[in-house]
Coordinates of C-alpha atoms in Angstrom, one line a residue:
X233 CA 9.7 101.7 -44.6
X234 CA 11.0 99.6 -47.3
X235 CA 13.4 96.8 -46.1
X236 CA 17.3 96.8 -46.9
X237 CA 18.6 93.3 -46.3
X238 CA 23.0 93.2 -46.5
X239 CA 23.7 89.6 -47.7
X240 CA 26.6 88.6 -45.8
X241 CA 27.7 84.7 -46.9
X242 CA 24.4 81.8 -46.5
X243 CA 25.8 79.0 -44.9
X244 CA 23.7 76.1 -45.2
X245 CA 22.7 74.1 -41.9
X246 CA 21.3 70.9 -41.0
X247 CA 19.4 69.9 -38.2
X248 CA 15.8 70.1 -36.4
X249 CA 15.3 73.8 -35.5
X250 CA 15.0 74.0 -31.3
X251 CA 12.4 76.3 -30.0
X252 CA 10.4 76.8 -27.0
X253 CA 7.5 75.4 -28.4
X254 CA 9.1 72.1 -29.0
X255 CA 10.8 72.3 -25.1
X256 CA 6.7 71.9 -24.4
X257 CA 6.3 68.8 -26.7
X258 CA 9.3 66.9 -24.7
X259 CA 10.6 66.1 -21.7
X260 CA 13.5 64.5 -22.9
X261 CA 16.2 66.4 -25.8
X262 CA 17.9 63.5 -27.8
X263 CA 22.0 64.7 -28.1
X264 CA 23.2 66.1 -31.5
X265 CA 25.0 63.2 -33.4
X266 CA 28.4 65.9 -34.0
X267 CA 31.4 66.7 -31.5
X268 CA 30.9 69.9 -30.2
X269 CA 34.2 71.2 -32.0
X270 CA 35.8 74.9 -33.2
X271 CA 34.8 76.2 -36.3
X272 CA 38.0 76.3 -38.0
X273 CA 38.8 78.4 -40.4
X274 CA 36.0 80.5 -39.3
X275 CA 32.8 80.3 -41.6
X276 CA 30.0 82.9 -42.0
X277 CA 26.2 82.7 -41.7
X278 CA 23.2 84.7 -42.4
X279 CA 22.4 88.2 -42.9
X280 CA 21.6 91.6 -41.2
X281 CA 18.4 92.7 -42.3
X282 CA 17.8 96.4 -41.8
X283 CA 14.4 98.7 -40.8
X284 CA 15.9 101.5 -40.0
X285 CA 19.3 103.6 -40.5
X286 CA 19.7 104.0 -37.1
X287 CA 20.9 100.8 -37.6
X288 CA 24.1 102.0 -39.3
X289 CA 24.8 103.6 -36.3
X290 CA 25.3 100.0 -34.4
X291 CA 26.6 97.6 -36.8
X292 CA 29.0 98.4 -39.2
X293 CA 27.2 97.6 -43.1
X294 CA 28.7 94.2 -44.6
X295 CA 29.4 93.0 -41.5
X296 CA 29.3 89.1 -40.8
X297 CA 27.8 86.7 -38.7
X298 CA 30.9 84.5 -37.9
X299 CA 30.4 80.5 -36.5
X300 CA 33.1 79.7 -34.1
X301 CA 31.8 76.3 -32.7
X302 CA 29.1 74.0 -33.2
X303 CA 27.8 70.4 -32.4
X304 CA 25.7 71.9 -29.1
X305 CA 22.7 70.3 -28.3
X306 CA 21.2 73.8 -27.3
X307 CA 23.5 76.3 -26.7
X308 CA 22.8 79.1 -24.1
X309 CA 23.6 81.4 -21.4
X310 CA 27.3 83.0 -23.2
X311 CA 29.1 85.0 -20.8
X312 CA 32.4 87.3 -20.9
X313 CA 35.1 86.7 -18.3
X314 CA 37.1 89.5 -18.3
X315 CA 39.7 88.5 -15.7
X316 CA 40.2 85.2 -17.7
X317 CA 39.6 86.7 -21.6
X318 CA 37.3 84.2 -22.9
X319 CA 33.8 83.2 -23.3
X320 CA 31.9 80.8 -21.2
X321 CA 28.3 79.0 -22.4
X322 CA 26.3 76.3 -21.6
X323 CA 25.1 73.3 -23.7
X324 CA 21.8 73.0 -21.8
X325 CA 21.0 68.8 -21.8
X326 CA 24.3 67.5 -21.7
X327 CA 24.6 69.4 -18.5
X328 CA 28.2 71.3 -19.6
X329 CA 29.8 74.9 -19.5
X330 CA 32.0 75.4 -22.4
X331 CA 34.8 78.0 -22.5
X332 CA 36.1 79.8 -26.0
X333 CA 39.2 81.3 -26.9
X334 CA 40.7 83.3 -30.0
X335 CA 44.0 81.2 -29.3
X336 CA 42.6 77.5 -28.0
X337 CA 38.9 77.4 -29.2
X338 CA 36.6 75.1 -27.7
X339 CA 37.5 73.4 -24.3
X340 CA 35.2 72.0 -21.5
X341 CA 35.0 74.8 -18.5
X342 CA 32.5 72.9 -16.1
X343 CA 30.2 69.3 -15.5
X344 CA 27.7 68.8 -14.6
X345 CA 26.7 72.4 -14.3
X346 CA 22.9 72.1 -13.9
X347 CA 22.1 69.3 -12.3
X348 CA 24.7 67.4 -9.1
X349 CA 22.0 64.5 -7.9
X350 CA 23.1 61.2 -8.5
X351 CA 20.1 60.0 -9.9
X352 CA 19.2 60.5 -13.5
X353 CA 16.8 62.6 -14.7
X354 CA 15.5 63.4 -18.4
X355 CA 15.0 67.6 -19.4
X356 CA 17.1 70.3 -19.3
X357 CA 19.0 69.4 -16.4
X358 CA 22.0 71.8 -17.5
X359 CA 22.8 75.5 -16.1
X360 CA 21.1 78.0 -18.2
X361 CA 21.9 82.3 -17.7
X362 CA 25.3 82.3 -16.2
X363 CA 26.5 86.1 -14.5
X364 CA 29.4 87.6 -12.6
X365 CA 28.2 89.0 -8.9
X366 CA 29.5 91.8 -7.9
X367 CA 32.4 90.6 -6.4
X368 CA 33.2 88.6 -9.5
X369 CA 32.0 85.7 -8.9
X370 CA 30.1 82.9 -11.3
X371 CA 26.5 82.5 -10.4
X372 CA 24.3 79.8 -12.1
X373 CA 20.4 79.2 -13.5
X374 CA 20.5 75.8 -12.8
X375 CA 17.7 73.9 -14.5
X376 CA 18.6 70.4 -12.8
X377 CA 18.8 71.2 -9.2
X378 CA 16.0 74.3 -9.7
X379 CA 18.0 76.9 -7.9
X380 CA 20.2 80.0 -8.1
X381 CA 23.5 79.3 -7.3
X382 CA 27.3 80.6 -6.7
X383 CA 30.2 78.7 -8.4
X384 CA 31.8 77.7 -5.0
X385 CA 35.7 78.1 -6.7
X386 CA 38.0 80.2 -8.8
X387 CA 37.1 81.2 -11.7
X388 CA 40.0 79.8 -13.3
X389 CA 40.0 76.3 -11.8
X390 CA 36.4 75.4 -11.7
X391 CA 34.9 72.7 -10.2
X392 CA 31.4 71.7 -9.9
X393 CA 30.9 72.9 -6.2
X394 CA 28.1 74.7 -5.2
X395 CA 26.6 77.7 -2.6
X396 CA 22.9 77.8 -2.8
X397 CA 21.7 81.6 -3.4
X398 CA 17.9 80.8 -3.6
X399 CA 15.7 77.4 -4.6
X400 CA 12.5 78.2 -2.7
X401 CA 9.7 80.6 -2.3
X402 CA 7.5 80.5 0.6
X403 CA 8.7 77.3 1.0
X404 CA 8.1 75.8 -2.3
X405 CA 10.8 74.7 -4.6
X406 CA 11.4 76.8 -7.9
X407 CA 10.4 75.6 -11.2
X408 CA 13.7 75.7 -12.9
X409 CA 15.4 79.4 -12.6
X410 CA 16.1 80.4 -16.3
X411 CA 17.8 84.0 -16.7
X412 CA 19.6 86.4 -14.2
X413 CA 20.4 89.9 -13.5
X414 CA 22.1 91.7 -10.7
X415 CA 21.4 95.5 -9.9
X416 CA 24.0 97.7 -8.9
X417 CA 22.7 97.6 -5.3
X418 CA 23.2 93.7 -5.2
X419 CA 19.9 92.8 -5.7
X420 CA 19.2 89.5 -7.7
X421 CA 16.2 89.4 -10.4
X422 CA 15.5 86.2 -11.6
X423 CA 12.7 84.4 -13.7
X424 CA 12.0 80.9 -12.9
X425 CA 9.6 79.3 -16.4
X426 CA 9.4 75.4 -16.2
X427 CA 11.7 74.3 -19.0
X428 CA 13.7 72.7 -16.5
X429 CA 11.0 70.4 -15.2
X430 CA 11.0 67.1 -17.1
X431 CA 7.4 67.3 -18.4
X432 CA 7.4 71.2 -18.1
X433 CA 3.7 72.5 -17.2
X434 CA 2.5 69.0 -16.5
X435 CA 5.6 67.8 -13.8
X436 CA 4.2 66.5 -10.4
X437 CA 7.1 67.9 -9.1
X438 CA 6.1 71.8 -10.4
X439 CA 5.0 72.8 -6.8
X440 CA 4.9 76.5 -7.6
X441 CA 1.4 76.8 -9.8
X442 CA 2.7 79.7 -11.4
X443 CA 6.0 81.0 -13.4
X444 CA 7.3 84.0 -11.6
X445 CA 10.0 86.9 -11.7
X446 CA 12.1 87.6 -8.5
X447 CA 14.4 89.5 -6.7
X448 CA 16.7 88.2 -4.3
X449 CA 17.9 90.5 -1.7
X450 CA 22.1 90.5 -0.3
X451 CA 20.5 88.8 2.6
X452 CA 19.2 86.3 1.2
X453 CA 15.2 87.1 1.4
X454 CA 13.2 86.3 -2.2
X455 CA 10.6 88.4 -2.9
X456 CA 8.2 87.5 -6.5
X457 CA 7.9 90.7 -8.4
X458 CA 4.9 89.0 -10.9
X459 CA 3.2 86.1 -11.7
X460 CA 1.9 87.6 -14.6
X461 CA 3.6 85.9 -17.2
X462 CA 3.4 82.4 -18.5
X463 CA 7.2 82.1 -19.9
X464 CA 9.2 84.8 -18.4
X465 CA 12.5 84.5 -19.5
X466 CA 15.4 87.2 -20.4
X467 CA 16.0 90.3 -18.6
X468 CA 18.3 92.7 -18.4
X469 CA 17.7 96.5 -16.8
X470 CA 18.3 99.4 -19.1
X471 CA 21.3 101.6 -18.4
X472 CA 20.0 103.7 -15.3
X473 CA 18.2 100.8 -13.9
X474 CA 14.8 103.0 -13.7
X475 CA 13.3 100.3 -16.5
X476 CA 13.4 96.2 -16.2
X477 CA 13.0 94.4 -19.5
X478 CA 11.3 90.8 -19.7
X479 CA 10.8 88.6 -22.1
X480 CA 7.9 85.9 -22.6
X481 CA 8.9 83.2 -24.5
X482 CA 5.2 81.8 -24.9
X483 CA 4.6 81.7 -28.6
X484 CA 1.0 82.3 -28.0
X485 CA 2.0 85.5 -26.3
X486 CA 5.5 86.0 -28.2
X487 CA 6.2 89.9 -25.9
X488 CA 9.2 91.8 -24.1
X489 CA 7.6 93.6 -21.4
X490 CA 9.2 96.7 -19.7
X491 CA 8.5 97.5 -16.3
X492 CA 9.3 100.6 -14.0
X493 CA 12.0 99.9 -11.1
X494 CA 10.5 101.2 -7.9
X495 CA 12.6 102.4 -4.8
X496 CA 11.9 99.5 -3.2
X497 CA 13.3 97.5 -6.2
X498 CA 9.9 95.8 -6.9
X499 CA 8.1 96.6 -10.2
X500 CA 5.1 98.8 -11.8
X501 CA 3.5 99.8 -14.3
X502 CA 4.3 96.8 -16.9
X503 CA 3.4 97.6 -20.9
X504 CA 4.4 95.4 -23.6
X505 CA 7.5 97.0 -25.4
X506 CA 7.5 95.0 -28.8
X507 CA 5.3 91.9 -29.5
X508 CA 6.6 89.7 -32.3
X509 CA 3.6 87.2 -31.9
X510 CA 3.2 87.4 -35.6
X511 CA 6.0 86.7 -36.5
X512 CA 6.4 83.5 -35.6
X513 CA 4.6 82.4 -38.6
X514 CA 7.5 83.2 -40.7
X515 CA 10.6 83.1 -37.9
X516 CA 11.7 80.6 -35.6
X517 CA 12.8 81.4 -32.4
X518 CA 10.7 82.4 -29.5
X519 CA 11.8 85.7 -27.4
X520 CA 14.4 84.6 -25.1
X521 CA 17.7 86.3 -23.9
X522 CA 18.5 89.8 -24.4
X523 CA 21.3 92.3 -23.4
X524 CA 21.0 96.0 -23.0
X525 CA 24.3 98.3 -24.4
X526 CA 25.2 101.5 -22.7
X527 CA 23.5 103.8 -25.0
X528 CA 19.9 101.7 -24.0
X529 CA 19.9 99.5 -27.4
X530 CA 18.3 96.5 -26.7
X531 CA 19.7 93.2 -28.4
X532 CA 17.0 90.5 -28.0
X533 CA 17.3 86.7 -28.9
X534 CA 13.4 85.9 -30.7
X535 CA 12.1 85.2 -34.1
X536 CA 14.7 85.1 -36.5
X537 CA 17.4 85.6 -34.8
X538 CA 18.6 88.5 -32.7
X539 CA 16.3 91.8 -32.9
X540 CA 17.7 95.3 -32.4
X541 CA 15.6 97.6 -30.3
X542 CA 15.8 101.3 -29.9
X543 CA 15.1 102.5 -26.2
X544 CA 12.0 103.8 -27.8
X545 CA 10.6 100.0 -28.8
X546 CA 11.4 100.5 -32.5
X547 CA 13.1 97.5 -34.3
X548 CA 15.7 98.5 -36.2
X549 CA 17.2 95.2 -37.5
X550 CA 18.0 91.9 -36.7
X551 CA 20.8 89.7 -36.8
X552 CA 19.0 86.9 -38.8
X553 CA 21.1 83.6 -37.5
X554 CA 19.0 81.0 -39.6
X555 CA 18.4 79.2 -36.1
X556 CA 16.0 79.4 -33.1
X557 CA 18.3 81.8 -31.4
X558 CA 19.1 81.7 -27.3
X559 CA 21.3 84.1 -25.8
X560 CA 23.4 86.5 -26.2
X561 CA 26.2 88.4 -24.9
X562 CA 28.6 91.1 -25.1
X563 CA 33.0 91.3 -24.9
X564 CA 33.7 94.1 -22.1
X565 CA 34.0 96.7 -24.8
X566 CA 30.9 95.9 -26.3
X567 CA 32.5 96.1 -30.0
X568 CA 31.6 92.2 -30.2
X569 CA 28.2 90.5 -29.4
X570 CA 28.4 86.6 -28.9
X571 CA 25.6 84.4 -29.8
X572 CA 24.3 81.3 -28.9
X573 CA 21.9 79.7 -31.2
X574 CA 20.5 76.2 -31.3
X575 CA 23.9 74.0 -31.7
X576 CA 26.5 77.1 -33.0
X577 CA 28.4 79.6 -31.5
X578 CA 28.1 83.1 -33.3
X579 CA 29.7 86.2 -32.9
X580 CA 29.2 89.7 -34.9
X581 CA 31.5 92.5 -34.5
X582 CA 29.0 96.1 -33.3
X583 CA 30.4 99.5 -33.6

């Protein structure tokens, strides 16, 4: 099908393009030389490039890719607070949750977030996915102290306390848990890749020799779902919870897998739903986050930016953000997805 590309407004950036290919080349992310600040007045960015019409049907044509903060070193992890009506993200290395209002802008929420020893380490030592539980309640990736954790304090007076979730299977410690999902039952599903590690693959303290998916039962028990994949990292259930979506952020195996939910919540039956391998060549970005909408559209953070997936696997667009892209997230109404990619802040109003 030929391509229609809408031309929004091309803002020009500067700065060395983060990927997960270059998170295996160092153990050690030098800090951006800006202020993380607001973007004010609001610029634009980009465009929407479209495969399908369908697409129509989820973004509005002419809409814009909006900046509304940058100066990250590698943004991540954006999450709604509805109780509170803002944003929350991470910036990864400098070990800090951010918080974003229409009215204030940019403020510090939480540090460290990632990472509580006292003795410092090099990496990603930040928090990473960041999700409500189901009573509310902020729970953690946290690259630094490799572990699933619970935000021990309000949500609106944060401090960095702590209540371990998980950090070990079969008594090893975790790589560095990545991404998060609850299931309506209160099951946990993690994945747990090494970019937390300060050498990654090669870290003598990796004591797990794989990168694994799990679930974390209410009482506590982790079970690993696969060890199948060597960079499992997004995931997010579709609507009726029967499918679990992963993605693999390997650029020599650039896939989302989906997987069948079983009745005992473990997994079966994994295919690859879209491989964007090739694409690489011409994109940067790796697959990383992704968020499923209500109808079962899949919004996936990879090559180029954020990619648009019918139920079915088809890719109907993508949000192209100029950047390797992280995360992204939606407001409660889901007429506004929030994007987190490389050292900006993005938003793009959906239908």
């Amino acid at each position: 099908m030929r391509t229609v590309t809408y031309i929004v407004v091309v803002f020009l950036f500067t700065g060395l393009t983060f990927s997960c290919q270059q998170r295996e080349k160092a153990a050690t992310i030098p800090p951006t030389s800006a202020t993380p600040m607001s973007q004010t007045p609001i610029t634009t960015t980009g465009t929407i490039e479209k495969f399908d019409n369908a697409l129509d049907q989820i973004i509005k044509p002419g809409a814009k890719i909006e900046i509304l903060a940058k100066g990250f070193t590698w943004s991540e992890g954006p999450l709604w607070l509805p109780q509170e009506n803002k944003l929350i993200f991470c910036d990864i290395p400098p070990n800090t949750i951010y918080q974003w209002t229409e009215k204030s802008g940019l403020e510090v929420y939480l540090k460290p977030s990632g990472y509580t020893g006292t003795i410092p380490r090099g990496g990603e030592v930040g928090s990473n996915g960041l999700i409500l539980d189901k009573e509310g309640r902020l729970v953690l990736c946290q690259h630094g102290d490799r572990r699933m954790a619970r935000l021990d304090a309000p949500l609106d007076a944060p401090v960095p306390k702590f209540f371990t979730i998980a950090d070990r299977y079969e008594g090893k410690k975790l790589n560095s848990p990545n991404d998060a999902v609850y299931k309506s039952n209160g099951d946990l599903y993690f994945t747990d890749p090494p970019y937390g590690l300060e050498k990654n693959m090669d870290d003598p303290a990796k004591e797990l020799p794989y990168q694994g998916v799990y679930r974390v039962t209410p009482d506590g028990t982790v079970h690993l779902l696969t060890k199948e994949l060597s960079r499992p990292n997004g995931l997010a259930f579709s609507p009726d919870e029967k499918t679990l979506y992963i993605a693999n952020s390997d650029p020599k195996r650039a896939i989302w897998m989906a997987y069948d939910v079983q009745p005992d919540g473990s997994i079966a039956n994994g295919r690859v739903f879209f491989d964007a391998t090739a694409m690489l060549q011409k994109e940067p970005g790796n697959p990383d986050g992704l968020k499923v909408a209500q109808n079962g559209v899949l919004f996936a953070t990879g090559p180029g930016g954020v990619l648009i997936f019918s139920p079915e696997g088809k890719h109907l667009g993508t949000i192209k953000t100029g950047q390797s892209t992280a995360n992204c997230a939606f407001n409660p109404d889901q007429s506004v997805l929030y994007i987190t990619a490389h050292m900006y802040l993005m938003r793009v109003k959906i239908k």
